[in-house]
PDB file of C-alpha atoms in Angstrom:
ATOM      1  CA  UNK C  67       0.000   0.000   0.000  1.00  0.00           C
ATOM      2  CA  UNK C  68       1.830   3.070  -1.311  1.00  0.00           C
ATOM      3  CA  UNK C  69      -0.787   5.584  -0.212  1.00  0.00           C
ATOM      4  CA  UNK C  70      -0.749   6.091   3.521  1.00  0.00           C
ATOM      5  CA  UNK C  71      -3.553   8.223   4.929  1.00  0.00           C
ATOM      6  CA  UNK C  72      -2.666  10.284   7.977  1.00  0.00           C
ATOM      7  CA  UNK C  73      -4.764  10.644  11.112  1.00  0.00           C
ATOM      8  CA  UNK C  74      -5.140  14.352  10.318  1.00  0.00           C
ATOM      9  CA  UNK C  75      -6.641  13.533   6.923  1.00  0.00           C
ATOM     10  CA  UNK C  76      -9.170  11.173   8.498  1.00  0.00           C
ATOM     11  CA  UNK C  77     -10.056  13.808  11.109  1.00  0.00           C
ATOM     12  CA  UNK C  78     -10.493  16.433   8.373  1.00  0.00           C
ATOM     13  CA  UNK C  79     -12.683  14.178   6.218  1.00  0.00           C
ATOM     14  CA  UNK C  80     -14.738  13.308   9.308  1.00  0.00           C
ATOM     15  CA  UNK C  81     -15.288  17.007  10.003  1.00  0.00           C
ATOM     16  CA  UNK C  82     -16.272  17.689   6.390  1.00  0.00           C
ATOM     17  CA  UNK C  83     -18.680  14.744   6.390  1.00  0.00           C
ATOM     18  CA  UNK C  84     -19.946  15.677   9.877  1.00  0.00           C
ATOM     19  CA  UNK C  85     -19.125  12.208  11.180  1.00  0.00           C
ATOM     20  CA  UNK C  86     -18.113  11.294  14.700  1.00  0.00           C
ATOM     21  CA  UNK C  87     -15.915   8.258  14.104  1.00  0.00           C
ATOM     22  CA  UNK C  88     -14.598   5.923  16.778  1.00  0.00           C
ATOM     23  CA  UNK C  89     -10.927   4.914  16.735  1.00  0.00           C
ATOM     24  CA  UNK C  90     -11.815   1.581  15.113  1.00  0.00           C
ATOM     25  CA  UNK C  91     -13.856   3.318  12.426  1.00  0.00           C
ATOM     26  CA  UNK C  92     -11.004   5.747  11.775  1.00  0.00           C
ATOM     27  CA  UNK C  93      -8.557   2.881  11.289  1.00  0.00           C
ATOM     28  CA  UNK C  94     -10.978   1.111   8.938  1.00  0.00           C
ATOM     29  CA  UNK C  95     -11.506   4.348   6.998  1.00  0.00           C
ATOM     30  CA  UNK C  96      -7.745   4.856   6.685  1.00  0.00           C
ATOM     31  CA  UNK C  97      -7.355   1.355   5.294  1.00  0.00           C
ATOM     32  CA  UNK C  98     -10.294   1.784   2.881  1.00  0.00           C
ATOM     33  CA  UNK C  99      -9.110   5.182   1.639  1.00  0.00           C
ATOM     34  CA  UNK C 100      -5.604   3.816   1.113  1.00  0.00           C
ATOM     35  CA  UNK C 101      -7.012   0.919  -0.896  1.00  0.00           C
ATOM     36  CA  UNK C 102      -9.051   3.292  -3.047  1.00  0.00           C
ATOM     37  CA  UNK C 103      -6.018   5.470  -3.772  1.00  0.00           C
ATOM     38  CA  UNK C 104      -3.933   2.389  -4.583  1.00  0.00           C
ATOM     39  CA  UNK C 105      -6.592   1.295  -7.086  1.00  0.00           C
ATOM     40  CA  UNK C 106      -6.614   4.756  -8.677  1.00  0.00           C
ATOM     41  CA  UNK C 107      -2.828   4.552  -8.999  1.00  0.00           C
ATOM     42  CA  UNK C 108      -3.220   1.185 -10.711  1.00  0.00           C
ATOM     43  CA  UNK C 109      -5.746   2.681 -13.150  1.00  0.00           C
ATOM     44  CA  UNK C 110      -3.370   5.562 -13.883  1.00  0.00           C
ATOM     45  CA  UNK C 111      -0.801   3.028 -15.118  1.00  0.00           C
ATOM     46  CA  UNK C 112      -3.082   1.998 -18.003  1.00  0.00           C
ATOM     47  CA  UNK C 113      -2.181   3.168 -21.494  1.00  0.00           C
ATOM     48  CA  UNK C 114      -5.164   5.188 -22.701  1.00  0.00           C
ATOM     49  CA  UNK C 115      -3.648   6.652 -25.863  1.00  0.00           C
ATOM     50  CA  UNK C 116      -6.180   6.512 -28.657  1.00  0.00           C
ATOM     51  CA  UNK C 117      -9.099   6.038 -26.265  1.00  0.00           C
ATOM     52  CA  UNK C 118     -11.691   8.727 -26.845  1.00  0.00           C
ATOM     53  CA  UNK C 119     -12.977  10.396 -23.660  1.00  0.00           C
ATOM     54  CA  UNK C 120     -16.657   9.816 -23.012  1.00  0.00           C
ATOM     55  CA  UNK C 121     -19.262  11.200 -20.676  1.00  0.00           C
ATOM     56  CA  UNK C 122     -21.297   7.988 -20.531  1.00  0.00           C
ATOM     57  CA  UNK C 123     -20.468   4.330 -20.992  1.00  0.00           C
ATOM     58  CA  UNK C 124     -23.387   3.823 -23.390  1.00  0.00           C
ATOM     59  CA  UNK C 125     -23.860   5.803 -26.609  1.00  0.00           C
ATOM     60  CA  UNK C 126     -26.509   8.268 -25.477  1.00  0.00           C
ATOM     61  CA  UNK C 127     -27.676  10.984 -27.819  1.00  0.00           C
ATOM     62  CA  UNK C 128     -30.686  13.120 -26.995  1.00  0.00           C
ATOM     63  CA  UNK C 129     -32.702  11.428 -24.265  1.00  0.00           C
ATOM     64  CA  UNK C 130     -35.146  14.301 -23.858  1.00  0.00           C
ATOM     65  CA  UNK C 131     -38.627  14.073 -25.248  1.00  0.00           C
ATOM     66  CA  UNK C 132     -39.891  16.487 -27.852  1.00  0.00           C
ATOM     67  CA  UNK C 133     -41.399  19.625 -26.336  1.00  0.00           C
ATOM     68  CA  UNK C 134     -45.020  19.565 -27.486  1.00  0.00           C
ATOM     69  CA  UNK C 135     -47.597  22.062 -26.246  1.00  0.00           C
ATOM     70  CA  UNK C 136     -50.665  20.149 -25.108  1.00  0.00           C
ATOM     71  CA  UNK C 137     -52.806  22.762 -23.356  1.00  0.00           C
ATOM     72  CA  UNK C 138     -52.562  25.488 -25.999  1.00  0.00           C
ATOM     73  CA  UNK C 139     -53.558  29.068 -25.357  1.00  0.00           C
ATOM     74  CA  UNK C 140     -55.884  28.965 -22.362  1.00  0.00           C
ATOM     75  CA  UNK C 141     -55.437  32.620 -21.438  1.00  0.00           C
ATOM     76  CA  UNK C 142     -59.150  33.387 -21.077  1.00  0.00           C
ATOM     77  CA  UNK C 143     -59.746  30.567 -18.558  1.00  0.00           C
ATOM     78  CA  UNK C 144     -56.642  31.544 -16.586  1.00  0.00           C
ATOM     79  CA  UNK C 145     -57.655  35.204 -16.441  1.00  0.00           C
ATOM     80  CA  UNK C 146     -61.099  34.226 -15.092  1.00  0.00           C
ATOM     81  CA  UNK C 147     -59.345  33.559 -11.754  1.00  0.00           C
ATOM     82  CA  UNK C 148     -57.601  36.939 -11.697  1.00  0.00           C
ATOM     83  CA  UNK C 149     -59.031  39.620  -9.396  1.00  0.00           C
ATOM     84  CA  UNK C 150     -58.322  42.153 -12.116  1.00  0.00           C
ATOM     85  CA  UNK C 151     -57.128  41.932 -15.720  1.00  0.00           C
ATOM     86  CA  UNK C 152     -56.564  44.263 -18.647  1.00  0.00           C
ATOM     87  CA  UNK C 153     -55.693  43.515 -22.291  1.00  0.00           C
ATOM     88  CA  UNK C 154     -55.055  39.807 -21.609  1.00  0.00           C
ATOM     89  CA  UNK C 155     -52.746  40.356 -18.606  1.00  0.00           C
ATOM     90  CA  UNK C 156     -52.990  40.342 -14.812  1.00  0.00           C
ATOM     91  CA  UNK C 157     -53.324  43.729 -13.156  1.00  0.00           C
ATOM     92  CA  UNK C 158     -51.297  43.917  -9.946  1.00  0.00           C
ATOM     93  CA  UNK C 159     -50.578  46.748  -7.494  1.00  0.00           C
ATOM     94  CA  UNK C 160     -47.619  48.939  -8.376  1.00  0.00           C
ATOM     95  CA  UNK C 161     -44.516  47.986  -6.378  1.00  0.00           C
ATOM     96  CA  UNK C 162     -41.990  50.553  -7.623  1.00  0.00           C
ATOM     97  CA  UNK C 163     -42.409  54.320  -7.594  1.00  0.00           C
TER      98      UNK C 163
END
């Protein structure tokens, strides 16, 4: 294990995560974090020349649905609920002088 996590680092991460860890949990976290960093180091050894960066493992294009208006122009029904309206708009009290 080349990556050794210090007690200060575990304390700092515990503060950031708002965790109150026991001594046993801190030791386990140090071991786990060291293992994760060792694995990242192993991945960094891979030759990735010619590998195109991707944002998703599957080829995803546009996953959004088409924006289709279904309720149309219902202005008259909406304005029926307004206390006051003029020329197709709500009339509200003036807020700026």
